[in-house]
Short mmCIF file of C-alpha atoms in Angstrom, two decimals:
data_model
loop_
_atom_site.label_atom_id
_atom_site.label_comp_id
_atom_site.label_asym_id
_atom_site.label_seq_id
_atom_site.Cartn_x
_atom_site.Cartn_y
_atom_site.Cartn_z
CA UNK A 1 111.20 84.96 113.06
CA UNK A 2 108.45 83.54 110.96
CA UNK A 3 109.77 82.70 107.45
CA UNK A 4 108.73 81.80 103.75
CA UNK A 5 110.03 77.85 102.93
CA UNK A 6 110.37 76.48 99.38
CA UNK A 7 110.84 73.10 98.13
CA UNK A 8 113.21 71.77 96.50
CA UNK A 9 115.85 74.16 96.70
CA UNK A 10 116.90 73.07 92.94
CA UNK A 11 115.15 70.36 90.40
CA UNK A 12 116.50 69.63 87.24
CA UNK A 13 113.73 68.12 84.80
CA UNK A 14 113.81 67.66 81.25
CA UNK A 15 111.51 69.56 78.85
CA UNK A 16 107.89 68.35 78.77
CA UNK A 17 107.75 67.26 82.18
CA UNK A 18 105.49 68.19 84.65
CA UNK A 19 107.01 70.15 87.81
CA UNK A 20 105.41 71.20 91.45
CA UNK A 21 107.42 73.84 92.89
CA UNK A 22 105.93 73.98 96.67
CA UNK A 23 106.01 76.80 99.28
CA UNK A 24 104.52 77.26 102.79
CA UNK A 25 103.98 81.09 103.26
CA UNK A 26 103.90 82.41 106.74
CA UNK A 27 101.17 81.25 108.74
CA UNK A 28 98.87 84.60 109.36
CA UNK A 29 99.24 85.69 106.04
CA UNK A 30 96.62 85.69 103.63
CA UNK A 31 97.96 87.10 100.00
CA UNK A 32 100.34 84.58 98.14
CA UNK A 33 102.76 85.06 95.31
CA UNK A 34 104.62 83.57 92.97
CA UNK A 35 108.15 85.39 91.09
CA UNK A 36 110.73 84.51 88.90
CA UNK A 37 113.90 85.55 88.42
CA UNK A 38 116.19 84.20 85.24
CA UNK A 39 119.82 84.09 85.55
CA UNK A 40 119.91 86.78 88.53
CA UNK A 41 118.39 89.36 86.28
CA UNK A 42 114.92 90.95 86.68
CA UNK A 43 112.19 89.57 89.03
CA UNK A 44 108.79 88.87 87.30
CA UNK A 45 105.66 88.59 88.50
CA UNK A 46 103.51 85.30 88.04
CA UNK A 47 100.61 85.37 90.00
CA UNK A 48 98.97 86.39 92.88
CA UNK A 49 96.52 84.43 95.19
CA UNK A 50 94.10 85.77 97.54
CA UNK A 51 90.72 83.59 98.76
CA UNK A 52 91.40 80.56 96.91
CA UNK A 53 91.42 81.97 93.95
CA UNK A 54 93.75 83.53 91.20
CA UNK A 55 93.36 87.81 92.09
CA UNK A 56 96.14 89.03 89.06
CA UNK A 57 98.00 87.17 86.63
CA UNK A 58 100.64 88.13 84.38
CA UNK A 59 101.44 87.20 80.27
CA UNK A 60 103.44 84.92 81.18
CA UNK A 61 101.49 82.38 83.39
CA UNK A 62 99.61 81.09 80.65
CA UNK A 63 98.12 78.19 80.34
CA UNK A 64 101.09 75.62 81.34
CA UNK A 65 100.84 77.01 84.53
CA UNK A 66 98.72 76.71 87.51
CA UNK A 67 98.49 77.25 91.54
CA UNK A 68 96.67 75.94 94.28
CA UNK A 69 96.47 75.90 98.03
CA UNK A 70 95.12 72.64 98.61
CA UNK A 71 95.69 72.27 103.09
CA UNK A 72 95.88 75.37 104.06
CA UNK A 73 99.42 75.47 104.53
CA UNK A 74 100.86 74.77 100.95
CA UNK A 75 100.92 76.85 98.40
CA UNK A 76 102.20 75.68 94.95
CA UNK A 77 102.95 76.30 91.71
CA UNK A 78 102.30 73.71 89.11
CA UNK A 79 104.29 73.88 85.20
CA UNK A 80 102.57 70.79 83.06
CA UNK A 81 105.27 70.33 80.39
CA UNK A 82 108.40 72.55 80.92
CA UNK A 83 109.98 74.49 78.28
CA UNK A 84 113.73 74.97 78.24
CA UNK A 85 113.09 79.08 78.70
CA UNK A 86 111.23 78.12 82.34
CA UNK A 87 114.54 77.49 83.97
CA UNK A 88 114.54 80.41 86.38
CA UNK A 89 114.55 80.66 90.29
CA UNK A 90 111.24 81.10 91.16
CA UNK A 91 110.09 82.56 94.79
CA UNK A 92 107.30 82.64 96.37
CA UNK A 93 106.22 85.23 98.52
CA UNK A 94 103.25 86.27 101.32
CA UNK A 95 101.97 89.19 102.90
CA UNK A 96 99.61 90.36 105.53
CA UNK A 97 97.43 91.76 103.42
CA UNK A 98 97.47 94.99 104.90
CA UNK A 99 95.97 96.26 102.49
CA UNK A 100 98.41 96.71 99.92
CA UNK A 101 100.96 98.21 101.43
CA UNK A 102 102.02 95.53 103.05
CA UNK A 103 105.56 94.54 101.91
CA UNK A 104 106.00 90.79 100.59
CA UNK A 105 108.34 88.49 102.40
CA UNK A 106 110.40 86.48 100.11
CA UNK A 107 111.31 82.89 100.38
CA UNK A 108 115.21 81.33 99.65
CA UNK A 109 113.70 80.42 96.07
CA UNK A 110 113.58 77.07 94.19
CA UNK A 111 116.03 76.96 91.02
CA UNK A 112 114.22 75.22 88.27
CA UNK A 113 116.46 73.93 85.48
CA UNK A 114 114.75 72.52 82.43
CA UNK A 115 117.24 70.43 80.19
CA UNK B 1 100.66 100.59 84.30
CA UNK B 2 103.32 100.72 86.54
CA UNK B 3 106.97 100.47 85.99
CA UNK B 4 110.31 100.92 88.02
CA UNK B 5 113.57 102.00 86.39
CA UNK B 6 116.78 101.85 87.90
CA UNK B 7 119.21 103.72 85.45
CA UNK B 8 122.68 102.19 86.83
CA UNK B 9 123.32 98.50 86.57
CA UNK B 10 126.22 98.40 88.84
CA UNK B 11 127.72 100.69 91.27
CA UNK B 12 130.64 100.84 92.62
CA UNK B 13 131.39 102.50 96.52
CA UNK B 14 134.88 102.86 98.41
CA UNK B 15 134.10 101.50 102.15
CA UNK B 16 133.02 104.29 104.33
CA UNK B 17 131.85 106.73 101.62
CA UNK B 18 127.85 107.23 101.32
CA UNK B 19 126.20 105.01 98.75
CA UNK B 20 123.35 106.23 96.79
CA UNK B 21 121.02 103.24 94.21
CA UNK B 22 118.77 105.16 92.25
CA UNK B 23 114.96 104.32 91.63
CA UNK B 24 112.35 106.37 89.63
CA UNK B 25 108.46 105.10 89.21
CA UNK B 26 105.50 105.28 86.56
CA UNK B 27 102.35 104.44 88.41
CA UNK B 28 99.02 106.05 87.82
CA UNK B 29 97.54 106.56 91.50
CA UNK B 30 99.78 107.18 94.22
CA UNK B 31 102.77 105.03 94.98
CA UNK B 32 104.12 102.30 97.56
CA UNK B 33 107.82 102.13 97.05
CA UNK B 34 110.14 99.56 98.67
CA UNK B 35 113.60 98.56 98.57
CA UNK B 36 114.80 95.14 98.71
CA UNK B 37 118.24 93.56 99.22
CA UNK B 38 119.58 89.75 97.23
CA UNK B 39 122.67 88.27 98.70
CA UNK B 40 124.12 85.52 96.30
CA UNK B 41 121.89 82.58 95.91
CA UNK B 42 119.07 83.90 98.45
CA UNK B 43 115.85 85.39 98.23
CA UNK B 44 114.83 88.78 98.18
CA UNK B 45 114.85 90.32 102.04
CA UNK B 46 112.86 93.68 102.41
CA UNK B 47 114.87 96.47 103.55
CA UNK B 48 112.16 100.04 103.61
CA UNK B 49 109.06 101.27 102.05
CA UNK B 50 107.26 104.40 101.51
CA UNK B 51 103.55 104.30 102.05
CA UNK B 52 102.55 107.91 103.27
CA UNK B 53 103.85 110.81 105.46
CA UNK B 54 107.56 111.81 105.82
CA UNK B 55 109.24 111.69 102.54
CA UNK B 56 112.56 109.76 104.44
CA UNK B 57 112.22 106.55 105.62
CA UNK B 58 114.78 104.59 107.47
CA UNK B 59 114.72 100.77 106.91
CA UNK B 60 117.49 97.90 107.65
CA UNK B 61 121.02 97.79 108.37
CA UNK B 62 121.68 101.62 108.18
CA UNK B 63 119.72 101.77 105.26
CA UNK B 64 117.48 104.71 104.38
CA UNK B 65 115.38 106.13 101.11
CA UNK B 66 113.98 109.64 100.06
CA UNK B 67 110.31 109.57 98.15
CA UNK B 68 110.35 112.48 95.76
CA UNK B 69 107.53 112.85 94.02
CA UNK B 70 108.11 115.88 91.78
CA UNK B 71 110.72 114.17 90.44
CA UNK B 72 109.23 110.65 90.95
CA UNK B 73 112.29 109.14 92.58
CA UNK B 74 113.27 106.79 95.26
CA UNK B 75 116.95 106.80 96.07
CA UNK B 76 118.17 104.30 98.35
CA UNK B 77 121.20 105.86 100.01
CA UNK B 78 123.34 105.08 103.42
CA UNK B 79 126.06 107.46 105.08
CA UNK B 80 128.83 105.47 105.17
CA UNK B 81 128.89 102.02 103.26
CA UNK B 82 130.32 98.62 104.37
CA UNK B 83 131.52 95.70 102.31
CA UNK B 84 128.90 93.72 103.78
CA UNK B 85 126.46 95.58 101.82
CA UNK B 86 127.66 94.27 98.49
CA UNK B 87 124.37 92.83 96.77
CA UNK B 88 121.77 93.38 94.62
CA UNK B 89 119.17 95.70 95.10
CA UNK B 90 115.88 96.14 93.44
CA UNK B 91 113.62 98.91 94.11
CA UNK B 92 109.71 98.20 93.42
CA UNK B 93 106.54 99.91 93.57
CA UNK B 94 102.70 99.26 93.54
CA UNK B 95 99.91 101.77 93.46
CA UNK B 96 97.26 102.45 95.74
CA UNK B 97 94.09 101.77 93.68
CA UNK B 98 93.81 98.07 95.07
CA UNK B 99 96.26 96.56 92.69
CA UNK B 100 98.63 93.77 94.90
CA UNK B 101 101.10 93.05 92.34
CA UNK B 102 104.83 94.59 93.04
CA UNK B 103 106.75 95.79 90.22
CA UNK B 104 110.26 95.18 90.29
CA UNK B 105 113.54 97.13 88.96
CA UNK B 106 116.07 95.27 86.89
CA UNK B 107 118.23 95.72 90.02
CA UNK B 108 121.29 97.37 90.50
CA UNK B 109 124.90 95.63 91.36
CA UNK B 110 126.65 97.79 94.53
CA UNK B 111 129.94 96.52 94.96
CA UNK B 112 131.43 98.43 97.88
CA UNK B 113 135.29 98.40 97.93
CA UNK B 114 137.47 97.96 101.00
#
């Protein structure tokens, strides 16, 4: 069964570095996400990618963050200088785009831990 | 705006008796609802959604939810639980009006005890 794949699995960085959190959403799909989730607690929206471009953003992707899909295959989420409140697992996630109520498929998630 | 709440942080199930998570929406069109399942240091696996049509839908592993819209609810119940199904789950919901993003729950903890 087709599957969402992050990388890494778990990066430990310390604050004011620059971190590239990559995924490689399932191949027919054409909507892209990316979630966090701090400390097993809520999951929060980031972003969502559709067409090369940025379709719906939330308050917290400022401007420290960005994503881009630069193959084809790859999609990834960039952070330019890491604050110690972006340690979080953050997943990525595709969908059909069936319209939209398609359900997102989830990858395993990469832990980011900002010291 | 849409939101999610799910009123019960934890919940806690003897094996074999029916399980019941509870979900109610905000959104301002009609809603999608889905229910998803986190096992301990994984991602998020999709277990139903409503989209349309008959108000109970069956999803994974036993697993089945009832879209109520007069009382805007989406409880995610099963028959008879297993310890297996100990997790978190987090009920979300989008509208229909073109928005993609999926608004999640804070989740709830079901413990199920043998």
């Amino acid at each position: 069964e087709p599957e969402v794949t992050q990388t890494p699995s778990h990066q430990v960085t310390q604050m004011g570095q620059e971190v590239i959190l990559r995924c490689v959403p399932i191949s027919n799909h054409l909507y892209f996400y990316w979630y966090r989730q701090i400390l097993g607690q809520k999951v929060e929206f980031l972003v969502s990618f559709y067409n090369n471009e940025i379709s719906e953003k939330s308050e917290i992707f400022d401007d420290q963050f960005s994503v881009e899909r630069p193959d084809g295959s790859n999609f990834t989420l960039k952070i330019r200088s890491t604050k110690l409140e972006d340690s979080a697992m953050y997943f990525c996630a595709s969908s059909r785009g069936t319209g939209n109520a398609g359900e997102l498929f989830f990858g395993e998630g990469s832990r980011l831990t900002v010291l | 705006a849409q939101s999610v709440a799910q009123p019960e942080d934890q919940v806690n199930v003897a094996e074999g008796n029916p399980l019941t998570v509870k979900c109610t929406y905000s959104v301002s069109g009609n809603p999608y609802l889905f229910w998803y399942v986190q096992y301990p240091n994984r991602g998020l696996q999709f277990l139903l959604k409503y989209i349309t049509g008959d108000n109970l839908v069956k999803g994974s592993y036993g697993f089945e939810a009832e879209f109520n819209k007069s009382q805007t609810s989406f409880h995610l119940k099963k028959p008879s639980a297993l310890v297996s199904d100990s997790a978190l789950y987090f009920c979300a919901v989008r509208d229909n009006g073109g928005n993609e993003k999926l608004t999640f729950g804070t989740g709830t903890r079901l413990t199920i005890i043998p």
